[in-house]
Amino acid sequence: MQQPMSEIHQRVQQLREQVRKASYAYYVLDAPVISDEVYDRLYRELQELETKYPELISPDSPTQRVGEKPVSQFVSVRHNIPLYSLENAFNIEEFATWQERWLRMAPSEPVAYVCELKIDGSALALTYENGILVRGATRGDGIAGEEITQNVKTIRSIPLRLNLENPPPSVEVRGEAFLSLAVFEQINQERSREGEALFANPRNAAAGTLRQLDSRIVAKRRLDFFAYTLHIPGRDDTDVARTQGESLEMLQEMGFRVNPNRKLCRSLEEVGEYYDLWNTERLKLPYMTDGVVVKINSLALQERLGFTQKFPRWAVALKYPAEEAPTRVEAVTVQVGRTGTLTPVAELLPVQLALTTVSRATLHNSDRIAELDLHIGDTVIVRKAGEIIPEVVRVLPELRPANAQRFQMPAHCPECGEPVVREAGEARTACVNASCPAILRGSLIHWASRDALDINGMGEKLVQQMVDRHLVNSVADLYDLTAAGVASLERMGKKSAEKLVAAIGESKKQPWARVLYGLGIRHVGSVNAKILSERFSTVELLSEASPPDISAVYGIGEEISLSVWQWFRVPANQMLIERLRAAGLQLAATVEEPRGKEKKLLFAGKTFVITGTLPTMKRDEAKALIEGAGGKVTGSVSSKTDYLLVGEDAGSKLKKAEELGITLLGEADLLKMLEG
Ligand code: IVH
């Protein structure tokens, strides 16, 4: 029976509201209201209805956050109101000077500031028309920026629709897009695995991410946003809010994430206390702040004071000094990464920086060492860029010991002893021995990583042992491992060994895109692997493709295509592919049947029994899902039962099913099957 369109429309609206509320609770309030499974279920239903009835898609639907096809460049847009930057003060004395200046212009005004944290990210200007997000732009030079609406839409804490009953025709919101330190670290780890240059700090990483031409990559990067300025053009700002404090509250009501760490200060002393407090507190935050922004609270006074050529007169950034400290380089060691890159690392006399002890700092490559003119024994200044990666900023040559030696990049790999190579025009020195243990360790860890073959329990320590004991000499060897062999490793019980071998076996089911990513071809990250696997549906097609064939794929550049082509020209790599094929890995895309049809057939002819209490679903809901996918649900277990869906406190049905050897499923398994 055909469902009336009005009902479908209503259901779509209802789903959107539910998804929006759940996502607001999760991303803005940081207080989830439903489980991930339920969220996924609602989201998927919405997505399916929108696929089936594209005429129902609206720009503010929560499904519009996943990114779109890459663009070739961004369009420049003029800001309706310029984005000013802030004058800096580096201590409370400088702040006092700033305060005296505005007090001379408005001597009878009481002192009242809102102190906010200065988030170290990238400023964004958002435009809402009739409550719907229509434009997002970078700061640019303050007068004009780049239109990056597609990227902005992927930021979950930015509402696609304002939470206002009667939204004004136009609303402008400004704030800071940023990356949490955890995500920043993750991105850098990934880049290091791909052999790409690291971002020096979360600010650069956020700015770089916002300017990504492929919004699908942005969607994966989990940017976040704190709103701090509200403008409603055409209305006197004071109609809306009288103070900056009220503006922040309004932003919060409209659905934005507003930083909770802020304070109304009525004197220089109070500002000083707040500034001192956050100098240490900020190091405990999950994102980076580099100061306190002090803003005059009264919007009327802000208006009266206005702007200089460059800055508002009513706000100032009270910044913290960068965390730097002198220490001595005791030695330089060399690390070998998965792609063979040799990275020199300074071993330092331990020094306190930003609440942690720093004893090592990356020196990046030999060009950087030459630029620093670094000698072993030098006193250097180290900085924790982004409070994360310690870096040597400069050398103090006047403190150099008389006989100090320059560091020389080794001519042989410190791990395997084979000669290293440095290609002309590249800063990178690399080991090219395919059986170098460092490269092998790195390849195995990468192969097992979450976005690749996702092998649970295959951590660094275990990999180290497997390689040291020659249990595994290539990724393909993993598929020959036996539980007895694995159990011979230190601290490895029989149970864990069996589990690991089973997890490795499971990985054979991972799709071709993940296998391709797992191969660890230079410059082929998980997104590129996905794109390539869609265009080249089998490993043969990809390995026979010429560099121009590969770079003809949308989103794939020449550097990537050359790297892929070269990889397949190496005989050892061809052999690896053959062994993976023999082991049963997926080297071709599975043919996708048209959606909907495939869903209906998934459980066709299968009989289910449900028993016990499921974690989130009611039995009727589970039954509806199974039947929707073509399955049948019966009341009792028999030899005709294919699956038993088991919840808590299951009784005799479970026992019987176990006796009959019937496949048992949990709620999560069922959802996974339906999803896959
Ligand atoms: S107010 C005219 N508030 O700092 C007022 N800015 O150095 C302009 N920033 O470009 C900005 N946190 O990107 C303001 N709570 C905050 C901020 C903040 C970070 C950034 C912003 C601005 C830069 C100025």
mmCIF file of N, CA and C in Angstrom, residues 521-592:
data_model
loop_
_atom_site.group_PDB
_atom_site.id
_atom_site.type_symbol
_atom_site.label_atom_id
_atom_site.label_comp_id
_atom_site.label_asym_id
_atom_site.label_seq_id
_atom_site.Cartn_x
_atom_site.Cartn_y
_atom_site.Cartn_z
ATOM 1 N N ILE A 521 50.388 2.819 0.890
ATOM 2 C CA ILE A 521 51.063 3.484 -0.231
ATOM 3 C C ILE A 521 51.189 4.964 0.124
ATOM 4 N N ARG A 522 52.350 5.519 -0.100
ATOM 5 C CA ARG A 522 52.594 6.907 0.287
ATOM 6 C C ARG A 522 51.548 7.831 -0.347
ATOM 7 N N HIS A 523 51.059 8.770 0.411
ATOM 8 C CA HIS A 523 50.046 9.768 0.012
ATOM 9 C C HIS A 523 48.643 9.185 -0.161
ATOM 10 N N VAL A 524 48.464 7.874 0.070
ATOM 11 C CA VAL A 524 47.114 7.319 -0.052
ATOM 12 C C VAL A 524 46.506 7.163 1.345
ATOM 13 N N GLY A 525 45.846 8.221 1.786
ATOM 14 C CA GLY A 525 45.145 8.195 3.068
ATOM 15 C C GLY A 525 43.808 7.493 2.893
ATOM 16 N N SER A 526 43.012 7.447 3.959
ATOM 17 C CA SER A 526 41.783 6.660 3.856
ATOM 18 C C SER A 526 40.791 7.256 2.858
ATOM 19 N N VAL A 527 40.789 8.587 2.751
ATOM 20 C CA VAL A 527 39.836 9.195 1.808
ATOM 21 C C VAL A 527 40.257 8.901 0.369
ATOM 22 N N ASN A 528 41.551 9.091 0.076
ATOM 23 C CA ASN A 528 42.027 8.790 -1.274
ATOM 24 C C ASN A 528 41.812 7.323 -1.623
ATOM 25 N N ALA A 529 42.014 6.452 -0.643
ATOM 26 C CA ALA A 529 41.823 5.027 -0.898
ATOM 27 C C ALA A 529 40.377 4.761 -1.281
ATOM 28 N N LYS A 530 39.469 5.443 -0.618
ATOM 29 C CA LYS A 530 38.042 5.254 -0.906
ATOM 30 C C LYS A 530 37.748 5.717 -2.342
ATOM 31 N N ILE A 531 38.265 6.901 -2.656
ATOM 32 C CA ILE A 531 38.014 7.450 -3.993
ATOM 33 C C ILE A 531 38.593 6.510 -5.054
ATOM 34 N N LEU A 532 39.830 6.060 -4.844
ATOM 35 C CA LEU A 532 40.482 5.176 -5.823
ATOM 36 C C LEU A 532 39.742 3.853 -5.958
ATOM 37 N N SER A 533 39.287 3.316 -4.805
ATOM 38 C CA SER A 533 38.634 2.011 -4.862
ATOM 39 C C SER A 533 37.287 2.093 -5.571
ATOM 40 N N GLU A 534 36.697 3.294 -5.562
ATOM 41 C CA GLU A 534 35.425 3.438 -6.269
ATOM 42 C C GLU A 534 35.655 3.500 -7.778
ATOM 43 N N ARG A 535 36.733 4.170 -8.173
ATOM 44 C CA ARG A 535 37.006 4.304 -9.602
ATOM 45 C C ARG A 535 37.633 3.021 -10.169
ATOM 46 N N PHE A 536 38.532 2.398 -9.378
ATOM 47 C CA PHE A 536 39.172 1.152 -9.816
ATOM 48 C C PHE A 536 38.642 0.036 -8.930
ATOM 49 N N SER A 537 37.675 -0.683 -9.449
ATOM 50 C CA SER A 537 36.939 -1.588 -8.573
ATOM 51 C C SER A 537 37.699 -2.875 -8.263
ATOM 52 N N THR A 538 38.853 -3.119 -8.938
ATOM 53 C CA THR A 538 39.653 -4.291 -8.575
ATOM 54 C C THR A 538 41.127 -3.886 -8.514
ATOM 55 N N VAL A 539 41.897 -4.686 -7.826
ATOM 56 C CA VAL A 539 43.314 -4.380 -7.705
ATOM 57 C C VAL A 539 44.002 -4.466 -9.065
ATOM 58 N N GLU A 540 43.516 -5.351 -9.945
ATOM 59 C CA GLU A 540 44.114 -5.463 -11.286
ATOM 60 C C GLU A 540 43.949 -4.141 -12.033
ATOM 61 N N LEU A 541 42.722 -3.613 -11.989
ATOM 62 C CA LEU A 541 42.468 -2.366 -12.713
ATOM 63 C C LEU A 541 43.381 -1.255 -12.203
ATOM 64 N N LEU A 542 43.557 -1.213 -10.904
ATOM 65 C CA LEU A 542 44.397 -0.150 -10.343
ATOM 66 C C LEU A 542 45.864 -0.376 -10.691
ATOM 67 N N SER A 543 46.308 -1.631 -10.611
ATOM 68 C CA SER A 543 47.737 -1.861 -10.825
ATOM 69 C C SER A 543 48.103 -1.700 -12.301
ATOM 70 N N GLU A 544 47.119 -1.837 -13.199
ATOM 71 C CA GLU A 544 47.413 -1.659 -14.623
ATOM 72 C C GLU A 544 47.225 -0.221 -15.083
ATOM 73 N N ALA A 545 46.637 0.605 -14.224
ATOM 74 C CA ALA A 545 46.358 1.985 -14.633
ATOM 75 C C ALA A 545 47.652 2.784 -14.739
ATOM 76 N N SER A 546 47.702 3.684 -15.727
ATOM 77 C CA SER A 546 48.881 4.537 -15.897
ATOM 78 C C SER A 546 48.727 5.759 -14.990
ATOM 79 N N PRO A 547 49.827 6.459 -14.716
ATOM 80 C CA PRO A 547 49.695 7.657 -13.879
ATOM 81 C C PRO A 547 48.612 8.628 -14.390
ATOM 82 N N PRO A 548 48.547 8.905 -15.710
ATOM 83 C CA PRO A 548 47.469 9.817 -16.148
ATOM 84 C C PRO A 548 46.063 9.236 -15.897
ATOM 85 N N ASP A 549 45.924 7.896 -16.049
ATOM 86 C CA ASP A 549 44.612 7.282 -15.762
ATOM 87 C C ASP A 549 44.220 7.574 -14.318
ATOM 88 N N ILE A 550 45.214 7.445 -13.440
ATOM 89 C CA ILE A 550 44.918 7.592 -12.016
ATOM 90 C C ILE A 550 44.637 9.046 -11.668
ATOM 91 N N SER A 551 45.474 9.947 -12.210
ATOM 92 C CA SER A 551 45.266 11.346 -11.824
ATOM 93 C C SER A 551 44.041 11.942 -12.512
ATOM 94 N N ALA A 552 43.465 11.186 -13.476
ATOM 95 C CA ALA A 552 42.233 11.678 -14.095
ATOM 96 C C ALA A 552 41.059 11.578 -13.124
ATOM 97 N N VAL A 553 41.241 10.832 -12.050
ATOM 98 C CA VAL A 553 40.154 10.680 -11.082
ATOM 99 C C VAL A 553 40.009 11.970 -10.289
ATOM 100 N N TYR A 554 38.776 12.416 -10.168
ATOM 101 C CA TYR A 554 38.475 13.638 -9.455
ATOM 102 C C TYR A 554 39.028 13.589 -8.032
ATOM 103 N N GLY A 555 39.814 14.558 -7.666
ATOM 104 C CA GLY A 555 40.322 14.595 -6.292
ATOM 105 C C GLY A 555 41.681 13.932 -6.114
ATOM 106 N N ILE A 556 42.211 13.280 -7.164
ATOM 107 C CA ILE A 556 43.505 12.614 -7.061
ATOM 108 C C ILE A 556 44.539 13.407 -7.861
ATOM 109 N N GLY A 557 45.573 13.844 -7.193
ATOM 110 C CA GLY A 557 46.593 14.667 -7.856
ATOM 111 C C GLY A 557 47.722 13.827 -8.424
ATOM 112 N N GLU A 558 48.695 14.520 -9.037
ATOM 113 C CA GLU A 558 49.791 13.817 -9.700
ATOM 114 C C GLU A 558 50.714 13.097 -8.738
ATOM 115 N N GLU A 559 50.951 13.736 -7.599
ATOM 116 C CA GLU A 559 51.855 13.147 -6.617
ATOM 117 C C GLU A 559 51.309 11.781 -6.170
ATOM 118 N N ILE A 560 50.007 11.734 -5.912
ATOM 119 C CA ILE A 560 49.376 10.487 -5.474
ATOM 120 C C ILE A 560 49.437 9.456 -6.587
ATOM 121 N N SER A 561 49.094 9.888 -7.799
ATOM 122 C CA SER A 561 48.998 8.915 -8.888
ATOM 123 C C SER A 561 50.372 8.297 -9.161
ATOM 124 N N LEU A 562 51.404 9.120 -9.091
ATOM 125 C CA LEU A 562 52.749 8.606 -9.336
ATOM 126 C C LEU A 562 53.141 7.606 -8.245
ATOM 127 N N SER A 563 52.796 7.963 -7.021
ATOM 128 C CA SER A 563 53.128 7.106 -5.901
ATOM 129 C C SER A 563 52.435 5.746 -6.020
ATOM 130 N N VAL A 564 51.172 5.738 -6.445
ATOM 131 C CA VAL A 564 50.425 4.491 -6.612
ATOM 132 C C VAL A 564 51.045 3.662 -7.738
ATOM 133 N N TRP A 565 51.301 4.343 -8.837
ATOM 134 C CA TRP A 565 51.853 3.647 -10.004
ATOM 135 C C TRP A 565 53.192 2.997 -9.647
ATOM 136 N N GLN A 566 54.047 3.772 -8.968
ATOM 137 C CA GLN A 566 55.361 3.239 -8.576
ATOM 138 C C GLN A 566 55.220 2.044 -7.645
ATOM 139 N N TRP A 567 54.291 2.134 -6.730
ATOM 140 C CA TRP A 567 54.108 1.059 -5.748
ATOM 141 C C TRP A 567 53.839 -0.268 -6.458
ATOM 142 N N PHE A 568 52.971 -0.225 -7.454
ATOM 143 C CA PHE A 568 52.619 -1.473 -8.144
ATOM 144 C C PHE A 568 53.725 -1.964 -9.079
ATOM 145 N N ARG A 569 54.727 -1.118 -9.333
ATOM 146 C CA ARG A 569 55.831 -1.554 -10.199
ATOM 147 C C ARG A 569 56.884 -2.348 -9.416
ATOM 148 N N VAL A 570 56.770 -2.363 -8.078
ATOM 149 C CA VAL A 570 57.771 -3.073 -7.266
ATOM 150 C C VAL A 570 57.378 -4.550 -7.169
ATOM 151 N N PRO A 571 58.252 -5.476 -7.637
ATOM 152 C CA PRO A 571 57.886 -6.899 -7.650
ATOM 153 C C PRO A 571 57.449 -7.412 -6.276
ATOM 154 N N ALA A 572 58.121 -6.965 -5.215
ATOM 155 C CA ALA A 572 57.755 -7.455 -3.881
ATOM 156 C C ALA A 572 56.307 -7.073 -3.544
ATOM 157 N N ASN A 573 55.889 -5.912 -4.014
ATOM 158 C CA ASN A 573 54.513 -5.490 -3.740
ATOM 159 C C ASN A 573 53.512 -6.332 -4.527
ATOM 160 N N GLN A 574 53.875 -6.680 -5.770
ATOM 161 C CA GLN A 574 53.012 -7.551 -6.579
ATOM 162 C C GLN A 574 52.840 -8.905 -5.879
ATOM 163 N N MET A 575 53.978 -9.367 -5.300
ATOM 164 C CA MET A 575 53.929 -10.651 -4.611
ATOM 165 C C MET A 575 53.034 -10.572 -3.382
ATOM 166 N N LEU A 576 53.134 -9.438 -2.693
ATOM 167 C CA LEU A 576 52.298 -9.232 -1.510
ATOM 168 C C LEU A 576 50.820 -9.330 -1.902
ATOM 169 N N ILE A 577 50.462 -8.680 -3.000
ATOM 170 C CA ILE A 577 49.069 -8.713 -3.457
ATOM 171 C C ILE A 577 48.641 -10.165 -3.717
ATOM 172 N N GLU A 578 49.517 -10.922 -4.383
ATOM 173 C CA GLU A 578 49.161 -12.313 -4.683
ATOM 174 C C GLU A 578 48.941 -13.116 -3.405
ATOM 175 N N ARG A 579 49.795 -12.875 -2.424
ATOM 176 C CA ARG A 579 49.635 -13.606 -1.165
ATOM 177 C C ARG A 579 48.355 -13.188 -0.448
ATOM 178 N N LEU A 580 48.027 -11.908 -0.504
ATOM 179 C CA LEU A 580 46.792 -11.445 0.146
ATOM 180 C C LEU A 580 45.578 -12.048 -0.555
ATOM 181 N N ARG A 581 45.688 -12.164 -1.864
ATOM 182 C CA ARG A 581 44.600 -12.777 -2.634
ATOM 183 C C ARG A 581 44.416 -14.229 -2.186
ATOM 184 N N ALA A 582 45.542 -14.930 -2.077
ATOM 185 C CA ALA A 582 45.479 -16.339 -1.687
ATOM 186 C C ALA A 582 44.912 -16.482 -0.275
ATOM 187 N N ALA A 583 45.194 -15.487 0.564
ATOM 188 C CA ALA A 583 44.689 -15.550 1.939
ATOM 189 C C ALA A 583 43.199 -15.239 2.016
ATOM 190 N N GLY A 584 42.641 -14.678 0.929
ATOM 191 C CA GLY A 584 41.198 -14.438 0.891
ATOM 192 C C GLY A 584 40.795 -13.016 1.229
ATOM 193 N N LEU A 585 41.715 -12.061 1.078
ATOM 194 C CA LEU A 585 41.328 -10.660 1.342
ATOM 195 C C LEU A 585 40.537 -10.085 0.171
ATOM 196 N N GLN A 586 39.782 -9.049 0.462
ATOM 197 C CA GLN A 586 38.929 -8.434 -0.560
ATOM 198 C C GLN A 586 39.758 -7.499 -1.435
ATOM 199 N N LEU A 587 39.985 -7.901 -2.669
ATOM 200 C CA LEU A 587 40.767 -7.065 -3.572
ATOM 201 C C LEU A 587 39.892 -6.530 -4.703
ATOM 202 N N ALA A 588 38.603 -6.587 -4.490
ATOM 203 C CA ALA A 588 37.666 -6.041 -5.463
ATOM 204 C C ALA A 588 36.449 -5.540 -4.710
ATOM 205 N N ALA A 589 35.807 -4.535 -5.294
ATOM 206 C CA ALA A 589 34.603 -3.997 -4.653
ATOM 207 C C ALA A 589 33.481 -5.005 -4.824
ATOM 208 N N THR A 590 32.689 -5.192 -3.793
ATOM 209 C CA THR A 590 31.535 -6.071 -3.956
ATOM 210 C C THR A 590 30.487 -5.280 -4.710
ATOM 211 N N VAL A 591 29.801 -5.946 -5.624
ATOM 212 C CA VAL A 591 28.834 -5.236 -6.459
ATOM 213 C C VAL A 591 27.678 -4.795 -5.576
ATOM 214 N N GLU A 592 27.415 -3.501 -5.626
ATOM 215 C CA GLU A 592 26.316 -2.991 -4.806
ATOM 216 C C GLU A 592 25.013 -3.094 -5.570
#
